[in-house]
Coordinates of C-alpha atoms in Angstrom, one line a residue:
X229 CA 0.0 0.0 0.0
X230 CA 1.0 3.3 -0.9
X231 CA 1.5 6.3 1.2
X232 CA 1.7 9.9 -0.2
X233 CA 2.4 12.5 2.3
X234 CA 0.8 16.2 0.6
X235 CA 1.4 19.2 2.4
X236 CA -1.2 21.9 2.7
X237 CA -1.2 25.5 4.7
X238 CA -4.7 26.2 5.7
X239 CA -5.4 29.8 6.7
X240 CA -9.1 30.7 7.9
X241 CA -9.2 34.6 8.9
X242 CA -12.3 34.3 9.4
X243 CA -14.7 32.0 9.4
X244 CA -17.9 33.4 9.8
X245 CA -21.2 32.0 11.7
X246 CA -21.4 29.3 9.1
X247 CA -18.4 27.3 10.6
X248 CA -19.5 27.9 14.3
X249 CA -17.4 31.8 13.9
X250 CA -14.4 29.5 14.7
X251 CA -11.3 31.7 13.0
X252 CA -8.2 29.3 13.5
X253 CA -4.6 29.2 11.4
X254 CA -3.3 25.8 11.0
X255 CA 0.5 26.5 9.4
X256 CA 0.8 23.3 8.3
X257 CA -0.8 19.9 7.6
X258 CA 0.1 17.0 5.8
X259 CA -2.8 14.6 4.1
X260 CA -1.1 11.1 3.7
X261 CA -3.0 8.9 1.1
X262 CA -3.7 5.0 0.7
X263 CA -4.2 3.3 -2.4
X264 CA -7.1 0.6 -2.6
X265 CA -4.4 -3.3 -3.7
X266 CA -6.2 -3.9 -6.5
X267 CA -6.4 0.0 -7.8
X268 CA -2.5 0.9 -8.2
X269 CA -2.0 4.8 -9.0
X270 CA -5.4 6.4 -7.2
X271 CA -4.4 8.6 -4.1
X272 CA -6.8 8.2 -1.9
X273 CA -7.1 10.6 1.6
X274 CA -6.6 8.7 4.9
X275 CA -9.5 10.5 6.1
X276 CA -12.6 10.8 4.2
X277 CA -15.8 13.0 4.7
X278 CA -19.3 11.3 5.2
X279 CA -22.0 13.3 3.8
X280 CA -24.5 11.5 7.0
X281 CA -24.2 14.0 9.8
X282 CA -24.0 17.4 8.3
X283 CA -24.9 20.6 10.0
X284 CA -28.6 21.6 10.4
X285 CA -30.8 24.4 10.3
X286 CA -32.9 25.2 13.5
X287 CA -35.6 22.7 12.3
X288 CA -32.8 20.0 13.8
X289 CA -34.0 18.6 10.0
X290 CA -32.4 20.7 7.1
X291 CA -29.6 20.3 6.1
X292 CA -27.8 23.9 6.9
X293 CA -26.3 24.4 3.1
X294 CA -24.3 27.7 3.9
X295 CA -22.6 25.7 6.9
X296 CA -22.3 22.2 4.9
X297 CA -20.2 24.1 1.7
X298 CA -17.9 25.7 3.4
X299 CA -17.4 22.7 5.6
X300 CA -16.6 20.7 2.4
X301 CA -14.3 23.3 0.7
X302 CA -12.5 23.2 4.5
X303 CA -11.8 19.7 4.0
X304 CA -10.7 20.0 0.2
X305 CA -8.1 22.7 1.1
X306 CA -7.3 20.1 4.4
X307 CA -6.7 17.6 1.3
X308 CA -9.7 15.0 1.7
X309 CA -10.3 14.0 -1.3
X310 CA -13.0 11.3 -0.6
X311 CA -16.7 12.4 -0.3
X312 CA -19.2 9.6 0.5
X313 CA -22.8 10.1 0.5
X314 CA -25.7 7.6 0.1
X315 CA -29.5 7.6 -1.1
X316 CA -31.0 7.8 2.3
X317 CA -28.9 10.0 4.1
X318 CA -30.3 13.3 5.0
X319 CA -33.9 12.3 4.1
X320 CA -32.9 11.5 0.7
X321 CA -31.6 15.1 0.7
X322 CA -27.4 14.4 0.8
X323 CA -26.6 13.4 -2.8
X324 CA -28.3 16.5 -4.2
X325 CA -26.3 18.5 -2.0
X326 CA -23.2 17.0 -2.5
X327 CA -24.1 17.8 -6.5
X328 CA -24.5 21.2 -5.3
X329 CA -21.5 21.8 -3.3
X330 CA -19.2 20.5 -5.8
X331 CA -20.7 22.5 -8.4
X332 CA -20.6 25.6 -6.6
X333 CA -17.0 24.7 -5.5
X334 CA -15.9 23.8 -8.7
X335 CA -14.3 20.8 -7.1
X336 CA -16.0 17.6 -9.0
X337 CA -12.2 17.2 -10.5
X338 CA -10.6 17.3 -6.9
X339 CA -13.0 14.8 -5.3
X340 CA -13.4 10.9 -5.4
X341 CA -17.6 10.7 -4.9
X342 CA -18.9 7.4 -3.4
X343 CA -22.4 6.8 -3.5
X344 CA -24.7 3.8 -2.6
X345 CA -27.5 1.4 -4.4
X346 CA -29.8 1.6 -2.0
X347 CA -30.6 -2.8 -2.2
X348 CA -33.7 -2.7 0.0
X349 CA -35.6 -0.6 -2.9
X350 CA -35.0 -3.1 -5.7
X351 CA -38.0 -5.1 -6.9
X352 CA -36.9 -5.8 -10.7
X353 CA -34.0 -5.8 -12.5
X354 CA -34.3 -2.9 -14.1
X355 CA -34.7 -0.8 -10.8
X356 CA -30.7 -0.8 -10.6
X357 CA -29.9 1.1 -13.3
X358 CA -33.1 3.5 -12.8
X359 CA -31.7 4.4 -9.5
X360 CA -28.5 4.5 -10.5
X361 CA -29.4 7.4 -13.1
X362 CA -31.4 9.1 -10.5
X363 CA -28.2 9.5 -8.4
X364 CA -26.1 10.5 -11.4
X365 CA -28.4 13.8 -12.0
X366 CA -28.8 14.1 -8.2
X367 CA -25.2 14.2 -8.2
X368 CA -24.5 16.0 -11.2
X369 CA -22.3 13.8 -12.4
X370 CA -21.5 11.4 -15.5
X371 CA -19.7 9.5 -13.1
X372 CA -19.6 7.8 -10.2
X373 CA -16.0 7.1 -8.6
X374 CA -16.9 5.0 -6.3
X375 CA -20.2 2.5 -6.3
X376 CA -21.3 0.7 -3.3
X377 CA -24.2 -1.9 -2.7
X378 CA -25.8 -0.6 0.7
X379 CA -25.7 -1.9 3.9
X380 CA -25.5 -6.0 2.9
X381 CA -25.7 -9.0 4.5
X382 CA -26.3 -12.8 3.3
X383 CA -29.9 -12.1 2.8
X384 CA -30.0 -8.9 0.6
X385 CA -26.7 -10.5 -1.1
X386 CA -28.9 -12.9 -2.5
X387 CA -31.1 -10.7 -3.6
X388 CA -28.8 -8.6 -5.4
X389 CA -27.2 -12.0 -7.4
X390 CA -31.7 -13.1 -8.0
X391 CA -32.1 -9.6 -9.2
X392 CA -28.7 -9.4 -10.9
X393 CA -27.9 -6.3 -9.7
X394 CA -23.8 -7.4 -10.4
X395 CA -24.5 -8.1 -14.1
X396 CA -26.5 -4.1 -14.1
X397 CA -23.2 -2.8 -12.9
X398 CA -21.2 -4.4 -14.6
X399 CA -22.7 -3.0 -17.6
X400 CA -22.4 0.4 -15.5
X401 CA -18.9 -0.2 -15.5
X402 CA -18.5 -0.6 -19.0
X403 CA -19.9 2.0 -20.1
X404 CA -18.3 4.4 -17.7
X405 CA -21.2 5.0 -15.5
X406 CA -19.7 3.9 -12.2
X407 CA -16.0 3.6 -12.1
X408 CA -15.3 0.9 -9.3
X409 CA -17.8 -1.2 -7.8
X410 CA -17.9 -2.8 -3.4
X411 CA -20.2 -2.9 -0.7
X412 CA -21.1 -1.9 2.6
X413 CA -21.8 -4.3 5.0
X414 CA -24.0 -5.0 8.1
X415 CA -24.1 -8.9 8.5
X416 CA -22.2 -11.5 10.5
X417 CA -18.5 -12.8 9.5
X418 CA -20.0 -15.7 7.7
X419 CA -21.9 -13.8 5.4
X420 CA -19.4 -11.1 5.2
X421 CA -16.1 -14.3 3.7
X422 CA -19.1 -15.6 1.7
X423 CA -19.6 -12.3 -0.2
X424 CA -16.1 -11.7 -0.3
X425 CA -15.2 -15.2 -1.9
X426 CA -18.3 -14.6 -4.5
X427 CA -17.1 -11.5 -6.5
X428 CA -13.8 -10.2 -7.2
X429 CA -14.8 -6.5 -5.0
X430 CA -12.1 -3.8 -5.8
X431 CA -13.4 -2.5 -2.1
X432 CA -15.6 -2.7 1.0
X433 CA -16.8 -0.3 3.5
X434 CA -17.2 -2.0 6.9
X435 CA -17.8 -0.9 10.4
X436 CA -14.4 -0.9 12.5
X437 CA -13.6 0.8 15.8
X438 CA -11.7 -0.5 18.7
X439 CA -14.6 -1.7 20.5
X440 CA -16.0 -3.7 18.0
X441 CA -13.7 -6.3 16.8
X442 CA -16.2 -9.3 17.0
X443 CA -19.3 -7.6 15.6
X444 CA -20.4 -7.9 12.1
X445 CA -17.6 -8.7 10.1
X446 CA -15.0 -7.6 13.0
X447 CA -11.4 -8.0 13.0
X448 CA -11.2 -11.7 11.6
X449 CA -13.5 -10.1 8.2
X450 CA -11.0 -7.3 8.2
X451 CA -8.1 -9.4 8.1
X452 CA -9.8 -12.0 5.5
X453 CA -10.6 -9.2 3.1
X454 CA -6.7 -7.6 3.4
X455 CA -5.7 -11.3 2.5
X456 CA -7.8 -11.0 -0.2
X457 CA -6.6 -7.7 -1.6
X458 CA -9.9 -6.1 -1.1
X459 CA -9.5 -2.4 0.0
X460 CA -11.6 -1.5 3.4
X461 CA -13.2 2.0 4.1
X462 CA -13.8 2.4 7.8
X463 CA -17.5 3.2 8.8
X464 CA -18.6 4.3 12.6
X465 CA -14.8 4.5 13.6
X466 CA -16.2 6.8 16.4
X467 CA -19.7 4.1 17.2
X468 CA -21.9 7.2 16.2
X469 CA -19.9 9.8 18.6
X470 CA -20.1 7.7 21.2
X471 CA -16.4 7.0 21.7
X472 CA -15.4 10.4 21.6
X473 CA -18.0 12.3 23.3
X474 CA -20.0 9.7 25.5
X475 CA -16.6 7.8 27.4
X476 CA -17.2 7.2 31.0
X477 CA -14.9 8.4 33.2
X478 CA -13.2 4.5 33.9
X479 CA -12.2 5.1 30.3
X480 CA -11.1 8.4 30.7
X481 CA -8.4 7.6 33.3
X482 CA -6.9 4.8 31.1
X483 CA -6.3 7.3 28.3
X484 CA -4.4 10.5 30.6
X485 CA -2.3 7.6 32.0
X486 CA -0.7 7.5 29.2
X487 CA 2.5 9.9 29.0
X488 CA 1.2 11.8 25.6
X489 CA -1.9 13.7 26.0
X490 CA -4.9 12.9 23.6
X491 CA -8.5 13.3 23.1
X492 CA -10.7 10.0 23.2
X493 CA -11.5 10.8 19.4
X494 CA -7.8 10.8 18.5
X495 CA -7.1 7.4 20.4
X496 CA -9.7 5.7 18.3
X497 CA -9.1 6.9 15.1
X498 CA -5.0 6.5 15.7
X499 CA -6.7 2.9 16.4
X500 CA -8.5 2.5 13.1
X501 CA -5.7 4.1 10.6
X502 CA -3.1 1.7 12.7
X503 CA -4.4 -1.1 10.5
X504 CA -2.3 -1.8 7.2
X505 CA -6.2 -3.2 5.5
X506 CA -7.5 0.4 6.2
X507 CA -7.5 3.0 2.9
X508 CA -9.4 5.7 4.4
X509 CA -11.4 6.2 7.6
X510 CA -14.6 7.6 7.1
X511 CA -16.0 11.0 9.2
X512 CA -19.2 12.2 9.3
X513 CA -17.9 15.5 10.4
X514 CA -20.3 18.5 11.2
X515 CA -18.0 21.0 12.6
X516 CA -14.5 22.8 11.7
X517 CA -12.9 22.1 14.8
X518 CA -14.3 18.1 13.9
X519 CA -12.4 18.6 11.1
X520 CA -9.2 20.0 11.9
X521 CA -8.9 17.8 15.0
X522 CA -9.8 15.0 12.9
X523 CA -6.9 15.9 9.9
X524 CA -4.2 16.5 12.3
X525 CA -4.7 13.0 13.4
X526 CA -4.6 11.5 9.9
X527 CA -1.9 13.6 8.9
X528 CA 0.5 11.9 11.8
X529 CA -1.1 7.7 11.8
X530 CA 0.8 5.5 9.3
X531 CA 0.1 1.9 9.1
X532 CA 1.7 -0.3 12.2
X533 CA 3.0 3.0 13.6
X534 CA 1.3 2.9 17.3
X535 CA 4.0 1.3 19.7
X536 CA 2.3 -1.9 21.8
X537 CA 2.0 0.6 24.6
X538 CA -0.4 2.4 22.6
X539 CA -2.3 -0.3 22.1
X540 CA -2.7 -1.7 25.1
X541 CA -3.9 1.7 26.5
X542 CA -6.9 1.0 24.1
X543 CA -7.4 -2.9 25.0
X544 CA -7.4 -1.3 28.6
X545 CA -9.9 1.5 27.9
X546 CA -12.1 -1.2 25.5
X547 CA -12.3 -3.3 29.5
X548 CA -13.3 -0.1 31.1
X549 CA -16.3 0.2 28.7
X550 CA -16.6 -3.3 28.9
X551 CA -17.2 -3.6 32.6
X552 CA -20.2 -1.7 32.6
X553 CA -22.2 -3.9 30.3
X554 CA -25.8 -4.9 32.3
X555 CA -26.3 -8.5 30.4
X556 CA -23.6 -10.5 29.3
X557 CA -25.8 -11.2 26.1
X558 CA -23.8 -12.3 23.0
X559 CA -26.5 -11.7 20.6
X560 CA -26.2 -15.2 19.4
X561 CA -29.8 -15.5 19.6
X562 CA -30.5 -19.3 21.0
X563 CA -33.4 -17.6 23.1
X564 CA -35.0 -16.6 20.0
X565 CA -38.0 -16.3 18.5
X566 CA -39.6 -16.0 21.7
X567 CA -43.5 -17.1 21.6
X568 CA -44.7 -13.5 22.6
X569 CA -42.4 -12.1 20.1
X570 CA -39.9 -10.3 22.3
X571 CA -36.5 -9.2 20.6
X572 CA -34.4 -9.9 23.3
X573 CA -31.0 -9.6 21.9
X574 CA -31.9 -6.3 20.5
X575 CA -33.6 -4.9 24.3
X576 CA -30.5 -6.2 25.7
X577 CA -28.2 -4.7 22.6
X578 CA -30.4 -1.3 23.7
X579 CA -29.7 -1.5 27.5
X580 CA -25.8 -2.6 26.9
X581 CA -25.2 0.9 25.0
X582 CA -27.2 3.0 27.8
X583 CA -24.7 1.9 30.2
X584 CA -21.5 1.2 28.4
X585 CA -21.6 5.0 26.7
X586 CA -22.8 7.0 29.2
X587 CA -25.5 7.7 26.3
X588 CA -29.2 7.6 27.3
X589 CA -31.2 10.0 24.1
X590 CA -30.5 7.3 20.8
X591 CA -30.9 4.1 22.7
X592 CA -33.8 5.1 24.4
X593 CA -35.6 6.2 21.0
X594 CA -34.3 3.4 19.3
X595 CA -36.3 1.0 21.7
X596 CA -39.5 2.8 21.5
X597 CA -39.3 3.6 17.6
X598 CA -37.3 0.0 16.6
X599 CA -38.6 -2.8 19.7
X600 CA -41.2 -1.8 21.7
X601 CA -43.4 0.0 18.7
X602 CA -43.7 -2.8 16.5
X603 CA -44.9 -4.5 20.0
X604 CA -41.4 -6.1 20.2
X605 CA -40.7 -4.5 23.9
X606 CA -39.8 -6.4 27.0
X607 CA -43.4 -5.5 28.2
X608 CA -44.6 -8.2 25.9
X609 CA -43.1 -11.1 28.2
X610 CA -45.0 -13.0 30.0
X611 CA -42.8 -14.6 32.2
X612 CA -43.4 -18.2 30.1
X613 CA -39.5 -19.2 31.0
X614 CA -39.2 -20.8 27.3
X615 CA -35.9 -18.4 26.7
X616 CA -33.9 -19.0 29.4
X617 CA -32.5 -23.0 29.1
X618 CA -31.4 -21.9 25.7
X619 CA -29.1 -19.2 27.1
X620 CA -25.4 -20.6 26.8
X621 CA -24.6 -17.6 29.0
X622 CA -26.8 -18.8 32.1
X623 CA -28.8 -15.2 32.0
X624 CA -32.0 -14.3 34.1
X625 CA -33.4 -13.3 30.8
X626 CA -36.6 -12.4 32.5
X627 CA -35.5 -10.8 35.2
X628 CA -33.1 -8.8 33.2
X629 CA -35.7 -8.0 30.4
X630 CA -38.1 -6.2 33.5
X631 CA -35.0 -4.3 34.4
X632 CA -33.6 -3.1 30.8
X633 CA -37.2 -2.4 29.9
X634 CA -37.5 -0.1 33.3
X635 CA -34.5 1.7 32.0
X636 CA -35.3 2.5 29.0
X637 CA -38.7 4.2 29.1
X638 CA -37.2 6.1 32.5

């Protein structure tokens, strides 16, 4: 893998309200670039921005335009080069902006733009290339640099090869619609080696941080798919925010031990760009301070650079999250389907996060809007004791299902 060291002097006299009236001089930063194995000769930045969490209006539901373009012109001049957006981010809203930034910027030249096929909306074969064009003149583009299938697992992969969504992009391909074709991914390792060994992928985006190495495809996927030469993209390096702004206090004291002062954020993304299967780490940044905090760390993380005490200061802050988990649930999901329809790996999954990450607002309104809604909800359990001689981890499940329950709506 390739790295490119670029030099850039950033000067902001002033900034105005629509970067937060932050006015900051950064003399000097250097963007170092990746190149995906099996696409020699493309510079890609370390750090790439996510077009998922952009600055807001007062409506909490806008996207805040003024705010967003100047944001994305700060990271072009900071030297990311990589934008990703996807059809549902935003309301459907981000891909039309990101046609509009760059075109007011004048910087579709200086960017690589990755975009999603949003898999869940495909009912004929035909409905890949229809949405495909929608995104090109969302976009404004002839071109899309970088084309991903959205958020797979085993089940929508098979639906993609019924559909034959790979034979539609190939011919995308071809014709120079799309320009390099992956996928993201939201399944289990299985799934994630099966996908991998079924298509020769140029690329994959995949959800790494340094607290969850055995979820989805985790650290074993990451390693299969470097073996493989398939690039990776790092999704949710930060779990949402939540390991840089939500870290208890346990976790807190592991990282001032250490003899170099650093933010949480920093710690986990030095984490991320540590691995030599990472290309670029993706940010969905909302802020310039994000994003100068964010490119000073990229411009100083090489591949293999962080010294063993480094890294155990992160396996000793991943135990301090760690021992706050409530239920010792694996999501492994013997216990399931329970007979009154209870999801409880996903109200444990809820009332895990509430504790580890100090983080009460998203879990709680994930439960009412994703479990207890669709009258999935602990409250639904009637005590029948049919879950809890499957559990290979010996838990109360009923008990504990009363208790996460109480938490939750509190």
């Amino acid at each position: 893998m390739l790295i490119v060291a670029q030099s850039r002097a950033l000067v902001y006299a002033n900034s105005g309200p629509a970067l937060d009236g932050l006015c900051r001089r950064v003399d000097t930063l250097f963007m170092l670039y990746r190149q995906f194995p099996k696409i020699p000769g493309l510079d890609i930045s370390a750090l790439g921005f996510g077009f998922m969490r952009l600055p807001l209006l007062a409506d909490g539901q806008t996207i805040d335009e003024e705010a967003s373009t100047a944001l994305a012109q700060a990271a072009l001049e900071c030297g990311v080069n990589y934008f990703d957006t996807a059809w549902p981010y935003h309301g459907e809203k981000s891909e039309a902006f990101v046609g509009r930034a760059l075109k007011a910027l004048n910087a579709r030249e200086k960017t690589l733009v990755a975009t999603k096929s949003p898999v869940w909306k495909m009912e004929g074969e035909a409905d890949w290339e229809r949405y495909l064009d929608t995104q090109l003149e969302r976009l404004q583009t002839d071109s899309i640099d970088f084309y991903l299938f959205h958020a797979i697992n085993g089940q929508s992969w098979e639906k993609i090869k019924s559909l034959k969504g790979l034979a539609a992009m190939e011919r995308a391909l071809s014709d120079g619609r799309i320009k390099h074709l992956g996928f993201s991914f939201h399944g289990n390792l299985t799934e994630f080696k099966t996908i991998i060994d079924e298509y020769d992928w140029e690329f994959c985006q995949l959800q790494i941080n340094y607290m969850d190495i055995k979820e989805q495809a985790g650290l074993e996927g990451l390693e299969y798919a470097g073996k493989k030469r398939v690039g990776v993209i790092a999704m949710e390096p930060l779990r949402g925010g939540a390991l840089a702004a939500n870290v208890p206090q346990e976790a807190l004291d592991v990282f001032s031990s250490y003899k170099i002062p650093r933010m949480p954020a920093e710690w986990a993304l030095r984490w991320v760009w540590n691995r030599p299967e990472i290309v670029c780490l993706l940010s969905g940044m909302n802020s310039l301070s994000q994003l100068v905090e964010n490119a000073g760390t990229a411009s100083s993380q090489l591949p293999g650079l962080m010294r063993a005490e480094e890294t155990a200061i992160v396996d000793k802050a991943r135990e301090a999250f760690s021992a706050r988990i409530k239920v010792g649930c694996t999501g492994c999901r013997y216990c399931m389907p329970c007979p009154s329809g209870v999801d409880i790996p996903g109200t444990f999954f809820m009332y895990n996060h509430v504790s580890m990450y100090d983080n009460f607002q998203e879990p709680k309104k994930w439960y009412r809007d994703a479990i207890l809604n669709p009258k999935h909800g602990a409250d639904a359990c009637i005590r029948c004791g049919a879950c809890e001689p499957k559990c290979p981890q010996g838990i109360a499940i009923m008990d504990k299902l009363a208790e996460a329950h109480g938490v939750l709506l509190s």
